[in-house]
Structures are given as C-alpha cells and as structure tokens.
Short mmCIF file of C-alpha atoms in Angstrom, two decimals:
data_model
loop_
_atom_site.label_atom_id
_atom_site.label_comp_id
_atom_site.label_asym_id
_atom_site.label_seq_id
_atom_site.Cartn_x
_atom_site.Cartn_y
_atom_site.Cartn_z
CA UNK A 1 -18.23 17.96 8.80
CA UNK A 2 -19.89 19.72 5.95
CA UNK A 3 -23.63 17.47 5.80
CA UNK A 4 -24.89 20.06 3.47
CA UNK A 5 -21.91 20.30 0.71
CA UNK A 6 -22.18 16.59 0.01
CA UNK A 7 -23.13 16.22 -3.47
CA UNK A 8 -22.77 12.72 -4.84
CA UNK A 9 -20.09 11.17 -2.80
CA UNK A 10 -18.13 7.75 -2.99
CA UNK A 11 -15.69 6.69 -0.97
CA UNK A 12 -14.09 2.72 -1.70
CA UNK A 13 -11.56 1.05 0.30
CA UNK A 14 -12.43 2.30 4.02
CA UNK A 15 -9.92 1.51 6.24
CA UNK A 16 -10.62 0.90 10.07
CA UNK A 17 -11.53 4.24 11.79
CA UNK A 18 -10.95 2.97 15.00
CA UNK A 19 -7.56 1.76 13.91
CA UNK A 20 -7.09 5.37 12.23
CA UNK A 21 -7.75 7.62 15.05
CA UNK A 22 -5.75 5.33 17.41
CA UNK A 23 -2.97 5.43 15.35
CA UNK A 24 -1.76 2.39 13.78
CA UNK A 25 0.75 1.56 16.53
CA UNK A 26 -2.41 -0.51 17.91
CA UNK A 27 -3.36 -2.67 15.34
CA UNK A 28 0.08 -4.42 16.14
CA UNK A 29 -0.25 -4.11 20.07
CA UNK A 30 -0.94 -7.62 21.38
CA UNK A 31 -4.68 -7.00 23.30
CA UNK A 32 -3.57 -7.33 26.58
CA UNK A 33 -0.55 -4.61 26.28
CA UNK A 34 -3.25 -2.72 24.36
CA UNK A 35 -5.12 -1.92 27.47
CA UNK A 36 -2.26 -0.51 29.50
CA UNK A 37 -0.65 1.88 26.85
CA UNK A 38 -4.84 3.13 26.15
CA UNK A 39 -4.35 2.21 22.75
CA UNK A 40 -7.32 1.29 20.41
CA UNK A 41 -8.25 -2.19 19.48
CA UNK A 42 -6.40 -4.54 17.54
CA UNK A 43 -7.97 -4.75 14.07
CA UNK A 44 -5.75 -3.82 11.57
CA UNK A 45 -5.68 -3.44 7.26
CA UNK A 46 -3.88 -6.69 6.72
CA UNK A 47 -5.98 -8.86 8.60
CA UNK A 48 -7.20 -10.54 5.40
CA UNK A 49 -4.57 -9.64 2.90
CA UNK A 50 -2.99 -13.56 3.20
CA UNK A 51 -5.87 -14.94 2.74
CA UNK A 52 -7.24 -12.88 0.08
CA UNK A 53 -3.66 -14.19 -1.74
CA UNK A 54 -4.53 -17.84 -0.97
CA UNK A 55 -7.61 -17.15 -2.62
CA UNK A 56 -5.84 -15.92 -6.10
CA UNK A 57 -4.09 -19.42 -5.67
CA UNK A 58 -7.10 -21.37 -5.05
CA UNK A 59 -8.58 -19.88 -8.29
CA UNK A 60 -5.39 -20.80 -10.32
CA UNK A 61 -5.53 -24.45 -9.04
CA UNK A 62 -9.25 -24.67 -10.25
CA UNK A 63 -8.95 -22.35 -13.42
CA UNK A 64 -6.28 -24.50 -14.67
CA UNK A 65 -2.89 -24.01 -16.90
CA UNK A 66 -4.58 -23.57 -19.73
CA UNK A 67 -5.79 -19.67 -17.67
CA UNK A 68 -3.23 -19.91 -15.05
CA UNK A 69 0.13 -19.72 -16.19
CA UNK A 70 1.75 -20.41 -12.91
CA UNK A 71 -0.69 -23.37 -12.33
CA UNK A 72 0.56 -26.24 -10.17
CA UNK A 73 -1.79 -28.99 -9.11
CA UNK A 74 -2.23 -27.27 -5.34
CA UNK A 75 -2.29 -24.25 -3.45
CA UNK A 76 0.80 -24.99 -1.62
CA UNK A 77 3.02 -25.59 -4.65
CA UNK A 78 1.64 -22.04 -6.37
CA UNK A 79 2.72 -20.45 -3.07
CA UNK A 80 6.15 -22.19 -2.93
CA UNK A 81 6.33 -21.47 -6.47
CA UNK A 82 6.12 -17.53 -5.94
CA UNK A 83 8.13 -17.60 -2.55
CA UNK A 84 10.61 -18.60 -4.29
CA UNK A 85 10.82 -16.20 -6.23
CA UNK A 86 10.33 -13.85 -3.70
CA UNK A 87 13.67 -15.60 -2.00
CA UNK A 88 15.47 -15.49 -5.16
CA UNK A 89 15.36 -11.36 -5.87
CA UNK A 90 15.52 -10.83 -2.15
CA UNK A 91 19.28 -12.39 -2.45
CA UNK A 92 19.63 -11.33 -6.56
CA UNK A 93 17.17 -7.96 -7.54
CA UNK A 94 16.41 -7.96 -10.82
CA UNK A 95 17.59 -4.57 -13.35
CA UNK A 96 15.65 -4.13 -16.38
CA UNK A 97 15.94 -0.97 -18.59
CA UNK A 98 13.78 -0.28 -21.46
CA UNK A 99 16.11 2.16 -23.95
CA UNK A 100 14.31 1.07 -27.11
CA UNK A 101 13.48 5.00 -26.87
CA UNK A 102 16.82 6.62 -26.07
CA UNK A 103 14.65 10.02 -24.93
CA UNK A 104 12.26 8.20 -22.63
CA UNK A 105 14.53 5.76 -20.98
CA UNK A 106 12.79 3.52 -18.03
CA UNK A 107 14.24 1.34 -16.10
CA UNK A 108 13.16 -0.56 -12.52
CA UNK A 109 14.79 -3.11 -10.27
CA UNK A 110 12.51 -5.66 -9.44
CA UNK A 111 13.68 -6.32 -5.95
CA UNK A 112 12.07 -7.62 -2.71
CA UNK A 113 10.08 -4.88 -1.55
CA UNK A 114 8.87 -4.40 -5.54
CA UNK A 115 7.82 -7.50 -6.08
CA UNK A 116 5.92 -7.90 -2.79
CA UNK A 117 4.58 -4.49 -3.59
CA UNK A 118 3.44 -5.92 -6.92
CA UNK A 119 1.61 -8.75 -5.52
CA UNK A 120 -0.44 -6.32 -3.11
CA UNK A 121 -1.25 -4.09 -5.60
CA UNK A 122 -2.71 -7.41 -7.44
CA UNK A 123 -4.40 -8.11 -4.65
CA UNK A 124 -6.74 -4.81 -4.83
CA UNK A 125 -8.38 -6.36 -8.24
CA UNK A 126 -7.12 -9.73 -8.32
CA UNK A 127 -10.03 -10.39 -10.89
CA UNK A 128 -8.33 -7.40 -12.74
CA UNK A 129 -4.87 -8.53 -12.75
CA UNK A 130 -3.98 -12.07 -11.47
CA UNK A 131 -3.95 -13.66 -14.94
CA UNK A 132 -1.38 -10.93 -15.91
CA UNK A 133 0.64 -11.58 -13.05
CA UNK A 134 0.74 -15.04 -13.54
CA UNK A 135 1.91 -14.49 -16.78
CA UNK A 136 4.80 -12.07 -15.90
CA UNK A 137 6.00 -14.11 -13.78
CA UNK A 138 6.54 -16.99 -15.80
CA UNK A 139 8.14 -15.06 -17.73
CA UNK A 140 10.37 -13.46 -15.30
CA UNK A 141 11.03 -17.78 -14.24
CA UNK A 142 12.45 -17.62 -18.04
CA UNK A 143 14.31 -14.94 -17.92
CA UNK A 144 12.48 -12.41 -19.68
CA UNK A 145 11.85 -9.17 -17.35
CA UNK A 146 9.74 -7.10 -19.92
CA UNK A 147 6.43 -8.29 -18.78
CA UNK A 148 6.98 -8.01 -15.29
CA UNK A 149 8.43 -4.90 -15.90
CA UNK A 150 5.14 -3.55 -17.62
CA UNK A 151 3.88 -4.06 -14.01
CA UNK A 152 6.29 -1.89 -11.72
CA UNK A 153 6.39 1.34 -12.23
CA UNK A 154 9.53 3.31 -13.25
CA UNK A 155 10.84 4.94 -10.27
CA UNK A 156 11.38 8.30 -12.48
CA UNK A 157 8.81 8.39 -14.59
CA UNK A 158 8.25 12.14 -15.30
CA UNK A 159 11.22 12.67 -13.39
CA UNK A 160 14.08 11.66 -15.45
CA UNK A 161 13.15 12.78 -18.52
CA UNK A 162 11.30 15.52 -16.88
CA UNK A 163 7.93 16.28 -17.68
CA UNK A 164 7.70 20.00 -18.23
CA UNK A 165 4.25 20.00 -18.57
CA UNK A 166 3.05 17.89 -15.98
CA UNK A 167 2.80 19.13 -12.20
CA UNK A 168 5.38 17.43 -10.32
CA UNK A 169 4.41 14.49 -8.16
CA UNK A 170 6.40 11.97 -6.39
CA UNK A 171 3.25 10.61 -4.55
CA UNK A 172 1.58 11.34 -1.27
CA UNK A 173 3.53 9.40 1.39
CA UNK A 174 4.52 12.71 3.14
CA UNK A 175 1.30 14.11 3.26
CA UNK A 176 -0.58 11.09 3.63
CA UNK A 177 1.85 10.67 6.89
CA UNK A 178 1.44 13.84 8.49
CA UNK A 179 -2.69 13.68 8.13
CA UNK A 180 -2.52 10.66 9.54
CA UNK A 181 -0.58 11.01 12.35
CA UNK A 182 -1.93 13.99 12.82
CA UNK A 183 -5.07 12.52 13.43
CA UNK A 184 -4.04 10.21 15.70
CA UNK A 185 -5.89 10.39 19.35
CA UNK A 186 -3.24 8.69 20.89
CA UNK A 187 0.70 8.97 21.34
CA UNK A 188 2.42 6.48 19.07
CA UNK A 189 5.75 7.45 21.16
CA UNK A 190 7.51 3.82 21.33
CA UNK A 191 10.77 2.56 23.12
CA UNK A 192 12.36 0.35 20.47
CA UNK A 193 11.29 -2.94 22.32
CA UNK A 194 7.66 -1.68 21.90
CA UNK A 195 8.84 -1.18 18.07
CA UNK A 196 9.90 -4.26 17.59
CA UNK A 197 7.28 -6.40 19.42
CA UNK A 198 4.82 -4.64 17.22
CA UNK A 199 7.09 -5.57 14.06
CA UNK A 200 6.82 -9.01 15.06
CA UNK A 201 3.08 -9.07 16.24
CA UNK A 202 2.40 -7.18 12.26
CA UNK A 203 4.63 -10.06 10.48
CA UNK A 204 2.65 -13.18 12.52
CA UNK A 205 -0.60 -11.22 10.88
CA UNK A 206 0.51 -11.35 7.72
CA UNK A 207 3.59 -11.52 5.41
CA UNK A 208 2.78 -8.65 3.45
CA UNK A 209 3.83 -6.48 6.91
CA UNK A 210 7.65 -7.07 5.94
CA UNK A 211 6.65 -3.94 3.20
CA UNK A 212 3.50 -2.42 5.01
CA UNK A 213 5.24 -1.94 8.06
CA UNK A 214 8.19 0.35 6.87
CA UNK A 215 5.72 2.22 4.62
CA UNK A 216 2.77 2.95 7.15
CA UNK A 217 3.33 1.97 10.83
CA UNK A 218 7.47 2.73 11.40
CA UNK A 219 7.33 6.38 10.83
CA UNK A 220 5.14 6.92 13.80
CA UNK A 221 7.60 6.65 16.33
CA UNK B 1 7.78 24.66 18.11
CA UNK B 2 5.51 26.95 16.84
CA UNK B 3 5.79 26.22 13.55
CA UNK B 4 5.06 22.61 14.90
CA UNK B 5 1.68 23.64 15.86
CA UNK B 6 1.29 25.79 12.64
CA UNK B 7 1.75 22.34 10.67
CA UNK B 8 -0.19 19.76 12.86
CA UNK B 9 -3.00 22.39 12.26
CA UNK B 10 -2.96 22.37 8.76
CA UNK B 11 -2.55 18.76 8.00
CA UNK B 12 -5.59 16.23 9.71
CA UNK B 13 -8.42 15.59 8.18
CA UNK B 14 -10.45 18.27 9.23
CA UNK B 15 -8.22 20.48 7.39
CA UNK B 16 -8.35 18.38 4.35
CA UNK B 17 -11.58 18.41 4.26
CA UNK B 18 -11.85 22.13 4.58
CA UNK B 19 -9.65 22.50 1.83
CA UNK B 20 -11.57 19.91 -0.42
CA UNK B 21 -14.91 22.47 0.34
CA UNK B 22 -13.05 25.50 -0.53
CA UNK B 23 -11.91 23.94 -4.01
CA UNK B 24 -15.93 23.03 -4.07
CA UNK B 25 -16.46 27.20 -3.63
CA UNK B 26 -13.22 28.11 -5.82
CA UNK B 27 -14.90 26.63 -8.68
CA UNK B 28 -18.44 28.32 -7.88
CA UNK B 29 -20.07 25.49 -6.41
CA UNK B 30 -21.82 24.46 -3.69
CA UNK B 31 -21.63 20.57 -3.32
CA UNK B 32 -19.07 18.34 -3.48
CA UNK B 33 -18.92 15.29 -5.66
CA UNK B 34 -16.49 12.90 -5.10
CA UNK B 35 -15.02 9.61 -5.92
CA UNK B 36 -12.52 8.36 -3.80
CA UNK B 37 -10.71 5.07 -3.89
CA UNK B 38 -7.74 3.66 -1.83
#
C-alpha cells in the first residue's frame, strides 16, 4: 500500500494469501464443494504441521537417548508414546501451582488443548525446543509437572497479581479475528452441516485441527 | 448496523496498515522498519 514508507522490512511465517482473503472456511472445503460455494482453493496452514512432528520424531530415533529423552527405537513408538499422553490429560488434566513465591503465585492446568498447544508451539523451532520438550515430558511420565510447567504459560500472568506497570494484554485473538474476517472476500456464512463437514475435512488434514479449528476457523460462522 | 460498518472499516488490513504508517509519522519518521514474525 505504502511502496515508498518501506524501510527495512521482514516479515516470517507467511501464511497462504489466497487462503486469507478467501477466508479460511476454504481451506477445509473438499475441492469439488469448493467450486459451488466460490470459495478459494484448498491449501491450508496445517498442511505440513503432521509431518513436520514426524520429523521431530525421526530426529529423536536417530539422535538417540542419550539427546532424546523420550527416545524409543522407532517413530511409531515416540508417537504412541506422546499420544498417550495426550489420551491420558484429555481424560485426567493436570494442576500445577508454583506458590514458592506467595506474591507471584502461577499456576496452569496442563490439559488437552495445552498440551497440544505446547507441541505446536514446539513445532515453530523444533531445533529450538524439542530436546526441552522431550525432557518435560519425561518428567511429566514421572510425575513431576515443574518442567512441563516452565513450558505453558500461566493463564494470569500479569493478571492475577496485576501488573500495574505493564499495559494490559490478554493477547490478540479478538483483533486478530476481526482483521481477518474482515478481510475476507468471501462469505464464511455456514449451515452447521457445512460446519461440521469442514471440521471433519480440517481433522483428516491434520490432528493438530482438534485445537486450530476452535481457535481460527469456528468463529467465522 | 452502522456501527457495524464503522468497525469492519477500521479493522482489515488496510487499516492496520494505515495505522502502522501513522505510528511511522507519530514518531517523526518517514519509513517503516519492521520485523514481523508469526
């Protein structure tokens, strides 16, 4: 918009324009009911994501226990390995609270949603933070939460004690929503069939939809 | 419904990036420099 204003400008982790101004309701659109609701096409921002978490598993087969600390001796049984934990604070979240501070109390539940959110948020630098996430969740496995817990955020930090001197922020979902759908080209309007074929098209993609979904695509209706 | 309109025009990109160029002039400059990650 503004060719002459740019200075030095860098932008990392472009999402799909196409996918943007369509609105994300057509990322999830199976192709051929694509073309009759004039939707865009049907690339989407998890088209990778499963595989990109295979690779972190591939590595920790090859790196080996001594670097991996959930090693097993295949990708399969590192994946089984985490599912199951997955499975297990689905059906049991996990409380920690860190008072060792009585006037900067945190605490977190390290439930479904969290810990899937954890594992995509390892999954932007998984050269970064695998090897720490391995390690938490061994851990966790023994029944100590403090690592993992040094890897979710609080959900009041700077609330609860409040921060008097920081600006408030709870995060950008709101606005983040609004500019995007307010972008949108198309109309995302869809009957609750529509809604839940897309659900089901997003989850075949990949499993990290049972969180993305809710967060990015289900408030556009 | 008016104020409907009054928000959708204040929140797309366009409008963020207006506002990103007027922080640019606020602070007595002409070119933005920016590093944005997602």
């Amino acid at each position: 918009m503004f060719p002459d204003n740019v200075g030095r400008f860098i932008i990392d982790g472009v999402i799909n324009g196409h996918d943007w101004y369509a609105g994300e309701a057509a990322s999830y659109i199976p192709a051929e009911l694509s073309l009759t609701l004039h939707l865009g096409n049907t690339t989407n921002f998890l088209i990778s994501t499963d595989d990109a978490l295979t690779s972190v598993y591939d590595a920790c087969v090859v790196a080996g226990p001594e670097l991996c600390a959930i090693y097993e001796n295949s990708t399969d049984l590192i994946r089984a390995r985490i599912n199951r934990l997955l499975d297990s604070v689905h059906l049991d979240p996990i409380p920690a609270i860190n008072d060792t501070d009585p006037t900067h109390i945190s605490w977190a539940v390290l439930d479904y949603s969290t810990a899937v959110g954890l594992i995509l948020t390892v999954l932007y630098s998984p050269y970064e933070d695998a090897q720490a996430f391995a390690e938490a969740v061994v851990a966790l496995e023994s029944g100590d939460t403090s690592v993992i817990f040094e890897l979710v955020d609080s959900p009041l930090t700077n609330i609860c004690p409040a921060n008097a001197s920081a600006p408030f922020d709870d995060g950008d979902f709101d606005a983040k929503t609004a500019i995007w759908f307010g972008d949108s080209l198309t109309d995302g309007n869809r009957t609750f069939a529509q809604a839940q074929a897309n659900y089901q098209a997003a989850v075949n993609l990949s499993s990290f939809n049972t969180l993305w979904y809710p967060a990015n695509q289900a408030p556009f209706t | 419904m008016d104020r409907v309109q009054l928000v959708a025009e204040s929140v797309s990109t366009p409008a963020v990036a207006t506002d990103m160029l007027n922080i640019v002039k606020a602070f007595g400059q002409d070119k933005l420099n920016y590093y944005g990650v997602s």
